[in-house]
Coordinates of C-alpha atoms in Angstrom, one line a residue:
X269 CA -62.3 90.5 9.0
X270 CA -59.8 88.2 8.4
X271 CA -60.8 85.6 11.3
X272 CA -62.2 82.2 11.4
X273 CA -66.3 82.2 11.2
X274 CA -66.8 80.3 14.5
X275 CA -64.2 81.7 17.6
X276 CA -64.6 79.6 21.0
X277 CA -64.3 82.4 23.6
X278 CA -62.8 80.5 26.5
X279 CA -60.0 79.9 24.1
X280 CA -59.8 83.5 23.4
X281 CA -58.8 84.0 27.7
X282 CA -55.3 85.9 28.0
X283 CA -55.1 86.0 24.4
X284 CA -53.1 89.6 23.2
X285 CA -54.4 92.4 21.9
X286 CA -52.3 94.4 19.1
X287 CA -53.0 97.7 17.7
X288 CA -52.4 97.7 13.2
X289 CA -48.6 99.0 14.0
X290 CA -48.0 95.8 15.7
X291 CA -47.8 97.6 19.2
X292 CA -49.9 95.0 22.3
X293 CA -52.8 97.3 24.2
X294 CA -53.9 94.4 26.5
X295 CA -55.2 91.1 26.5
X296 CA -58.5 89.3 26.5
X297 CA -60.5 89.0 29.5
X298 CA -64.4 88.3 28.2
X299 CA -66.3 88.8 25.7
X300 CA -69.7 91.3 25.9
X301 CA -72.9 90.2 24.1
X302 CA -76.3 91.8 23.8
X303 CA -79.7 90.1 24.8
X304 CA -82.1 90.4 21.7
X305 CA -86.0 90.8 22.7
X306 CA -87.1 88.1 20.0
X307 CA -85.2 84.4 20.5
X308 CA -82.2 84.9 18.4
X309 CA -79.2 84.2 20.0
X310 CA -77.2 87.5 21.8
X311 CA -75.6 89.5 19.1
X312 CA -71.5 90.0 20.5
X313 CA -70.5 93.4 19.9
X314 CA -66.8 93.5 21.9
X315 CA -64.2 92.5 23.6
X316 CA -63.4 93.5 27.1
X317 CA -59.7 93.4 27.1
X318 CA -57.8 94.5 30.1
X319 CA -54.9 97.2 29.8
X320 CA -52.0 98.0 32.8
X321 CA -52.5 99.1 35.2
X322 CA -55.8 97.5 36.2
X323 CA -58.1 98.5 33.5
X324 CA -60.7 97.0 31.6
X325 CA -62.0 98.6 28.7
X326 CA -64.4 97.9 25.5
X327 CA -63.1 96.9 22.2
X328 CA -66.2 96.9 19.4
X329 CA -66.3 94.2 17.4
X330 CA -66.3 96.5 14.3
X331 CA -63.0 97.8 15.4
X332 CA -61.2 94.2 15.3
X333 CA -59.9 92.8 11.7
X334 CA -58.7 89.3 13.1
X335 CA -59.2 87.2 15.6
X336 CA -57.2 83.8 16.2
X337 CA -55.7 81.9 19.1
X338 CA -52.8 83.9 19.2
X339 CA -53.7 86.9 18.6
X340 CA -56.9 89.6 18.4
X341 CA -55.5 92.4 15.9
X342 CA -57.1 95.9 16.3
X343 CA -58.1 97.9 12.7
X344 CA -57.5 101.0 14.6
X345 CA -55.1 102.5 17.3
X346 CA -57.4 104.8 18.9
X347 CA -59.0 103.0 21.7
X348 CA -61.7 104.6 24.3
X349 CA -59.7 104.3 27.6
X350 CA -62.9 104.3 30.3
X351 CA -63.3 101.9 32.3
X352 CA -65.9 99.1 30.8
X353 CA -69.3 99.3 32.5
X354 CA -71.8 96.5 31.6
X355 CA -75.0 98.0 30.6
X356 CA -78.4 96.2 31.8
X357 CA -79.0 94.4 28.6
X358 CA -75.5 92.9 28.3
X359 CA -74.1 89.6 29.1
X360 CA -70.5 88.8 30.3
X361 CA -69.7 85.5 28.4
X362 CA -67.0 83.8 30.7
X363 CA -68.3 85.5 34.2
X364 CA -71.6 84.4 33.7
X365 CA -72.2 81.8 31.4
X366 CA -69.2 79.4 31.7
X367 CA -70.2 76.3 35.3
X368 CA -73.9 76.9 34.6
X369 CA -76.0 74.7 35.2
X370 CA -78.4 74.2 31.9
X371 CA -80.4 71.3 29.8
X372 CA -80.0 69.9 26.4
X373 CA -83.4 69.7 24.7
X374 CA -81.7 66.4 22.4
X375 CA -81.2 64.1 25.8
X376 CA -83.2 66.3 28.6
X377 CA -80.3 65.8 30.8
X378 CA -78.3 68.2 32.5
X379 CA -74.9 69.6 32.6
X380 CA -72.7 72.4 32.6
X381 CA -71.3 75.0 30.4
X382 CA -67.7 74.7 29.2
X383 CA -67.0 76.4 26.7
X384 CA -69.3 79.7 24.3
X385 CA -68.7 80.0 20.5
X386 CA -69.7 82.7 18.4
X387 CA -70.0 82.8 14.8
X388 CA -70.0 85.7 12.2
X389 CA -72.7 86.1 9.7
X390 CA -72.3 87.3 6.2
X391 CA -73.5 90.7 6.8
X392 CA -70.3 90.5 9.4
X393 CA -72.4 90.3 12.3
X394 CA -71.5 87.9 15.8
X395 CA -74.0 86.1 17.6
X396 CA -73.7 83.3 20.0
X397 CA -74.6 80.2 18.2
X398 CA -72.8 77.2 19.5
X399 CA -72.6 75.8 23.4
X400 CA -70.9 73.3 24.7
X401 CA -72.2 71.1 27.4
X402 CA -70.5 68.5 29.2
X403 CA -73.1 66.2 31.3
X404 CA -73.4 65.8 34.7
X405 CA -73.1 62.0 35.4
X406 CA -73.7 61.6 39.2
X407 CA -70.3 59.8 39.6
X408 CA -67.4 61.5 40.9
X409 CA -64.7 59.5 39.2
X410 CA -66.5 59.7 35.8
X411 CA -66.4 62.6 33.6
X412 CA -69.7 63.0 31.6
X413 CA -69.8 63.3 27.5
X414 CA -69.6 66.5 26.4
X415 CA -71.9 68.2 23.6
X416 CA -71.7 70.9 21.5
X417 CA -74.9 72.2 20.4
X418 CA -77.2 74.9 18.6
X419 CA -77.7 78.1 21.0
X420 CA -81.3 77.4 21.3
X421 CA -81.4 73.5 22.0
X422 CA -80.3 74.5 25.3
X423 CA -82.4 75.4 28.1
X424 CA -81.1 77.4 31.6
X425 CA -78.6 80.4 29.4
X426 CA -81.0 83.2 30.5
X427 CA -81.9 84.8 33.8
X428 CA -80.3 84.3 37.0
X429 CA -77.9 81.3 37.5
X430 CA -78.5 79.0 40.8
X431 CA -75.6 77.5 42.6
X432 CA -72.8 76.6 40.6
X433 CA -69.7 74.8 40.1
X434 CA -66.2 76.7 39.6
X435 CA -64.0 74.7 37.5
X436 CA -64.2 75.6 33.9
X437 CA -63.7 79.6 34.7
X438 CA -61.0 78.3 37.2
X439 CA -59.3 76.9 34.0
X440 CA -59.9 79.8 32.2
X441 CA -58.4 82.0 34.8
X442 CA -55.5 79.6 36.1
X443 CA -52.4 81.1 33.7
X444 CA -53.4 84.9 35.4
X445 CA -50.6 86.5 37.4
X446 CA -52.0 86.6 41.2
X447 CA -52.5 90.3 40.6
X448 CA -54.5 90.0 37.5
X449 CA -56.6 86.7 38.7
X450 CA -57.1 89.8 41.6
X451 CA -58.4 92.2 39.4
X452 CA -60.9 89.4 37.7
X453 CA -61.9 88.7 40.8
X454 CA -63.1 92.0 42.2
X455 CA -65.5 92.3 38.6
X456 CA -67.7 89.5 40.1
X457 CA -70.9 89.8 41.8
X458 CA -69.4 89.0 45.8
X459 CA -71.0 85.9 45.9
X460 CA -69.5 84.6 42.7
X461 CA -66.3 86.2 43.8
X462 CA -66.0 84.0 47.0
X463 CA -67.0 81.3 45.5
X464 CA -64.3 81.2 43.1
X465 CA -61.9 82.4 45.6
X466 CA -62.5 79.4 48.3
X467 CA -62.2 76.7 45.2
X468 CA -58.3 78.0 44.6
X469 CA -55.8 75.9 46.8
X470 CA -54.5 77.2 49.5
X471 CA -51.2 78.5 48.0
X472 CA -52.9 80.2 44.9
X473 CA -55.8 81.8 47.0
X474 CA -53.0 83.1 49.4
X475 CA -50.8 85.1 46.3
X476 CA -54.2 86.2 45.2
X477 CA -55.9 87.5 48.5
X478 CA -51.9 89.8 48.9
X479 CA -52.9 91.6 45.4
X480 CA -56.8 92.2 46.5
X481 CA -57.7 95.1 48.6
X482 CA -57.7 95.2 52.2
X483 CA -61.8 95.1 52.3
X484 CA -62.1 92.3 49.9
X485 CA -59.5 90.6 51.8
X486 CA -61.4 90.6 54.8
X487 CA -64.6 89.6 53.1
X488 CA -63.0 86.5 51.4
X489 CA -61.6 85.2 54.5
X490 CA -64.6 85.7 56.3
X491 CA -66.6 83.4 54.0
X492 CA -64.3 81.0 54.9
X493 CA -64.2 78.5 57.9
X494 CA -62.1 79.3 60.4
X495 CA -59.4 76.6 59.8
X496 CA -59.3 76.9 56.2
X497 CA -58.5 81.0 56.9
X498 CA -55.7 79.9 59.1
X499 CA -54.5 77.2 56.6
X500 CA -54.5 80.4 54.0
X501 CA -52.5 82.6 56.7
X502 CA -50.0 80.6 56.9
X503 CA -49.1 79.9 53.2
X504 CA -49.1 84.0 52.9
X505 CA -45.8 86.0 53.7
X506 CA -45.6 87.0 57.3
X507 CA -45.9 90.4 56.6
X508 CA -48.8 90.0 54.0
X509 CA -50.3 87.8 56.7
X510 CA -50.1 90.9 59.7
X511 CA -51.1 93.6 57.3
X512 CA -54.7 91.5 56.7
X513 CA -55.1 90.1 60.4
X514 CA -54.7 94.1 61.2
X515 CA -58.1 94.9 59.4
X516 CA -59.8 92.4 61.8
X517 CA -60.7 92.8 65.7
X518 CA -58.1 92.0 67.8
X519 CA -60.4 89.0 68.9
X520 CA -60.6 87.9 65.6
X521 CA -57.0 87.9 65.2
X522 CA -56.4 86.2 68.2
X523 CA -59.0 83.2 67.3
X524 CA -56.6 82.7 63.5
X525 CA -53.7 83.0 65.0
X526 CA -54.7 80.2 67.7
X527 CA -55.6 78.0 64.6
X528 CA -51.8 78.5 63.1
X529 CA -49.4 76.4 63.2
X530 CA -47.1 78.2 66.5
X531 CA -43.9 78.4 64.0
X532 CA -46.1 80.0 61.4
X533 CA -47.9 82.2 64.0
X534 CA -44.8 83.4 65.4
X535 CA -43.4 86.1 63.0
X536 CA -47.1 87.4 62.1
X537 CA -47.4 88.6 66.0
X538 CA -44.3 89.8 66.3
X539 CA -44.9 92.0 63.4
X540 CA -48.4 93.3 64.4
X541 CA -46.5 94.5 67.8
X542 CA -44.6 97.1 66.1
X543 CA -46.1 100.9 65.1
X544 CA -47.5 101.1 61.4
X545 CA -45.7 103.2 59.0
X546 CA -42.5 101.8 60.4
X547 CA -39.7 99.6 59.1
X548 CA -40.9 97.0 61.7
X549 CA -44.7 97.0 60.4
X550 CA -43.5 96.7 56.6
X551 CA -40.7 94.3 56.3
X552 CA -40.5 90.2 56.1
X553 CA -39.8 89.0 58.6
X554 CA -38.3 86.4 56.0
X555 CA -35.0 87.1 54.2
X556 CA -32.5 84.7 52.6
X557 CA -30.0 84.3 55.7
X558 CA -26.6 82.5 55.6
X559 CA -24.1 82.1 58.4
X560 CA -20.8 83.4 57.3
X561 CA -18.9 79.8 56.5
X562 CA -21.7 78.8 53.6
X563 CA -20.3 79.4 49.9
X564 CA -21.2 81.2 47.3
X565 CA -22.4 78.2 45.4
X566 CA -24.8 77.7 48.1
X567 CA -26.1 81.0 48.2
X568 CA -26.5 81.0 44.9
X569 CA -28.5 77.9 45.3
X570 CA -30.9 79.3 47.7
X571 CA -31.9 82.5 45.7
X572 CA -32.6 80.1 42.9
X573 CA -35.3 78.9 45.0
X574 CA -38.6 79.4 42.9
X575 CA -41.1 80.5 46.1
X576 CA -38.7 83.4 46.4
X577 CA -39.8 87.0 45.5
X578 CA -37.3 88.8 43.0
X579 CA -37.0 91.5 45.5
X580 CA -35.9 88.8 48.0
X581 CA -33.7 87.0 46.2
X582 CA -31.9 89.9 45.2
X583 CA -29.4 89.6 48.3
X584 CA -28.1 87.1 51.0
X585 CA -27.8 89.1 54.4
X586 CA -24.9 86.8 56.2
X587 CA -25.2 86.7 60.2
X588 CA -24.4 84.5 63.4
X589 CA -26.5 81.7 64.1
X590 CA -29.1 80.9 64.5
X591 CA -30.2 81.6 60.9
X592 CA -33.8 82.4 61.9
X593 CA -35.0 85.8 62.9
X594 CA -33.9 87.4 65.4
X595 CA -30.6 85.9 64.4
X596 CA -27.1 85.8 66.0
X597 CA -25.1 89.2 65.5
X598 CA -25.5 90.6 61.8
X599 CA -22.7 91.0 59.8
X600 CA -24.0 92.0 56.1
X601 CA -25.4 91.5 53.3
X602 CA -24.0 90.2 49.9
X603 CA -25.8 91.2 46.6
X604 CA -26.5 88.8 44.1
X605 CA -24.2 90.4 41.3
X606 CA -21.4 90.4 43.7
X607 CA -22.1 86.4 43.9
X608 CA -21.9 85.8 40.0
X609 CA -18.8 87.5 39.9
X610 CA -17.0 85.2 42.8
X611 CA -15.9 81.6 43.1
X612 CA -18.2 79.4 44.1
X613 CA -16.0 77.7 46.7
X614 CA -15.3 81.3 48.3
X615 CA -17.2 81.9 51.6
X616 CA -19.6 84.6 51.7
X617 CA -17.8 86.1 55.2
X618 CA -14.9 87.0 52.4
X619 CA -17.2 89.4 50.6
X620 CA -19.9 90.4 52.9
X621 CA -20.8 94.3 52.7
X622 CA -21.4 96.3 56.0
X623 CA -20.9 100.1 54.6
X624 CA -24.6 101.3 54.5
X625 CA -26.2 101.4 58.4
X626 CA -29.3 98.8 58.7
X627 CA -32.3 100.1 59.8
X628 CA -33.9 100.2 63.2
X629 CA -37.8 98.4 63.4
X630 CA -39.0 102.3 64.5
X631 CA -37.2 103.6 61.2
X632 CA -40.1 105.8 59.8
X633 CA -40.7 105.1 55.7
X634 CA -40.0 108.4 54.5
X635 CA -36.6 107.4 56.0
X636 CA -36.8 104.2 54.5
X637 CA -37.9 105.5 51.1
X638 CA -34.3 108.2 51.0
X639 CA -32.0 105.8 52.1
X640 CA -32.7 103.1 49.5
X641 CA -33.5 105.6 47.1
X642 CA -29.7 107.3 47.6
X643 CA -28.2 104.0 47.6
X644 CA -30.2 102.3 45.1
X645 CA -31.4 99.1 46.9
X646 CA -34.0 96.7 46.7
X647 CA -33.9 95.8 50.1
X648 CA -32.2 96.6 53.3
X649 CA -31.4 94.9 56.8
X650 CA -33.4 95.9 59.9
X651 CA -31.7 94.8 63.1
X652 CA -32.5 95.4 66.8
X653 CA -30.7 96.8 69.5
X654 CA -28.7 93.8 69.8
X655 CA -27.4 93.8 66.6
X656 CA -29.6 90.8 65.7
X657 CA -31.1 90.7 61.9
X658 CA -35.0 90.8 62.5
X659 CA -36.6 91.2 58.9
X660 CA -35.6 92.9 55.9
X661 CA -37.8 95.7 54.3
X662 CA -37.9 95.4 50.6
X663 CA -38.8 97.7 47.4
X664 CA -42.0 96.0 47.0
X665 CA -42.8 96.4 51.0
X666 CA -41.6 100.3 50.4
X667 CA -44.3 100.8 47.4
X668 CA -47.0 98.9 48.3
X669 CA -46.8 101.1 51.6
X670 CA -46.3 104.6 50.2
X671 CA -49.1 104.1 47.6
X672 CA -52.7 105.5 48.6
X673 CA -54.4 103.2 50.9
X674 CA -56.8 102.2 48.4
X675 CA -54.4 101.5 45.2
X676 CA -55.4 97.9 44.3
X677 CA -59.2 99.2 44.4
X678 CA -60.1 99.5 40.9
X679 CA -63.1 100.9 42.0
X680 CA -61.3 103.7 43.6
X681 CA -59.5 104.6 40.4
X682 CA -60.7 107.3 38.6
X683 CA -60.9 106.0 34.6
X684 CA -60.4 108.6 31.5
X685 CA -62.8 110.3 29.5
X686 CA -61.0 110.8 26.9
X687 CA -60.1 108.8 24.1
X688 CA -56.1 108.1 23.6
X689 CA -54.5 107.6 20.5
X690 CA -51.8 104.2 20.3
X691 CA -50.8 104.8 16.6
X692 CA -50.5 107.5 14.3
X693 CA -52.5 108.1 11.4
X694 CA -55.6 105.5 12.8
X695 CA -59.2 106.8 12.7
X696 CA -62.0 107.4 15.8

């Protein structure tokens, strides 16, 4: 194996995972190593690397020819595609080593875990060998010295963990897409899950809780205080915010959306008021809006905005003020193309399209699904009876809908038996 003898495995986090041709299979997530009966240190056998969509799988050890902080390069493009199961006798580096609590035999003081290193012997086998400690000092403003040291000075790595801090696997996780910081996330034990989950700010844990499922979304936000769940509520899209407040009692609901801010609280109601499986129950209640005197220049400024969605920012829908929904009288929509290829000074009422009808908010998705589908859109206007622009449904809003209830539940996924082949002429 061409690979340094001692790997740090926090380090190896997000790192990609590329089959001999060159070709990347996934990326890492842990790594999986094997409790000994005598008192050598765990033996590391794999890699659990994590492949689109939503799947974790096992990567030997003996299948991997180098490992570096770029890269983990695979000797072999056959790779067993079941979903990664952690036997009894296993331990899960990162998820359940890194924030715990242990002692250093050399100073008999406490600290935390870090950071994991594993070395490779000359018969080419792994162990765990090194740990790095960093001490708890008692002082908030001071951070304690940290200490690497020999596997079995330290004292606390076996067994189960007590109560524990979150930062050092927050800093492992904290380059994850929301949707992958998701799946991590629903591989924890639930304690350790909503422990992790309440120590993300507000923002972050809000993008995370719209890729979880709907149960663990309700579980999360139930282990939190009540303000804190409204505080999360109201950095979540509107329509993200109704679709979780609908799994809860309607007195539950009421009670978070009493602790809202009333602007923020406004939009969520109004979109739990309309039927499910309508245009009214799916879209944001959110869109870019201009009124029809603004310039292209300045719409191009607003879809430039970085909190925007691509599927968002992928049109201006021009209206009457006032610019909040329900706006003034809609008049249509401009697609971003349309505004690279006009003068910035031009006003958007100059190039405003109104061919393709809006939808209504009792527009069924089916509906929704053929009309975008025939006139390739990533969104489209939904307007009332007054003509007044109330939301906008998107593509993201149309899939996220039409896919089986349970779809971010990687539990309810059904993983391979078979074993798949990524390159030719690679061996089992």
């Amino acid at each position: 194996m061409s690979t340094p003898t001692r790997v740090y495995i926090a380090r190896l986090a997000g790192v990609a995972v590329f089959d001999p041709n060159g070709d990347q299979v996934g990326r890492v997530r842990d790594a999986v190593a094997r409790q000994r009966p005598t008192q050598r240190p765990p033996e590391v056998v794999g890699l659990v690397a994590e492949m689109p969509p939503r799947r974790r799988i096992f990567l030997s050890i003996n299948r991997i020819t180098s490992i570096d902080a770029d890269a983990v390069v695979l000797g072999t493009g056959t790779l067993n595609l079941r979903r990664f199961e952690k036997r009894p006798n296993e331990l899960l580096v990162l998820q359940e080593l890194l924030d715990r609590r242990v002692q250093v035999d050399a100073t008999g003081r406490a600290g935390t875990v870090v950071d994991v290193a594993m070395e490779c012997s000359r018969g080419g086998e792994w162990s765990l060998t090194r740990v790095a400690v960093r001490e708890q000092t008692g002082r908030l403003a001071r951070r304690g010295h940290l200490h690497e040291v020999d596997w079995d000075r330290v004292r606390g790595l076996s067994g189960i963990a007590d109560d524990r801090g979150t930062a050092n696997l927050l800093a492992v996780l904290e380059d994850m897409r929301p949707a992958d910081l998701a799946n991590a996330l629903q591989d924890l034990p639930d304690a350790r899950r909503n422990e992790l989950a309440a120590a993300l700010d507000d923002e972050r844990l809000a993008d995370v809780l719209s890729e979880l499922p709907e149960h663990d979304q309700v579980e999360i936000l139930a282990a939190l205080d009540r303000e804190r769940a409204a505080d999360i509520l109201e950095e979540m899209d509107p329509d993200d915010a109704a679709d979780l407040l609908s799994e809860l009692p309607p007195p539950e609901q009421d009670v978070l959306l009493d602790l809202m801010q009333p602007d923020e609280a406004d939009p969520v109601r109004q979109l739990l008021k309309y039927t499910p499986g309508t245009a009214g129950s799916v879209m944001t209640s959110e869109p870019v809006i201009l009124p029809p005197d603004a310039t292209v220049a300045e719409a191009l400024a607003r879809i430039r905005e970085p909190q925007l969605s691509p599927a968002v920012a992928a049109q201006v829908f021009v209206a009457r003020a006032p610019m909040t929904t329900p706006t003034g009288r809609y008049l249509g929509m401009v697609h971003f193309q349309r505004l690279l290829r006009e003068p910035p000074a031009d006003m958007l009422g100059g190039v405003v399209v109104n061919d393709i009808d809006p939808l209504r908010p009792t527009t069924p998705l089916p509906e929704i699904t053929r009309r975008m589908a025939t006139y390739d859109l990533v969104a489209m206007p939904v307007i009332d009876r007054n003509n007044r622009l109330v939301g906008a449904v998107t593509v993201d809003d149309v899939l996220d809908h039409s896919l089986p209830r349970d779809w971010r539940d990687r539990d309810a996924v059904a993983a391979p038996e078979v074993v798949e082949e990524t390159s030719d002429g690679a061996d089992g």
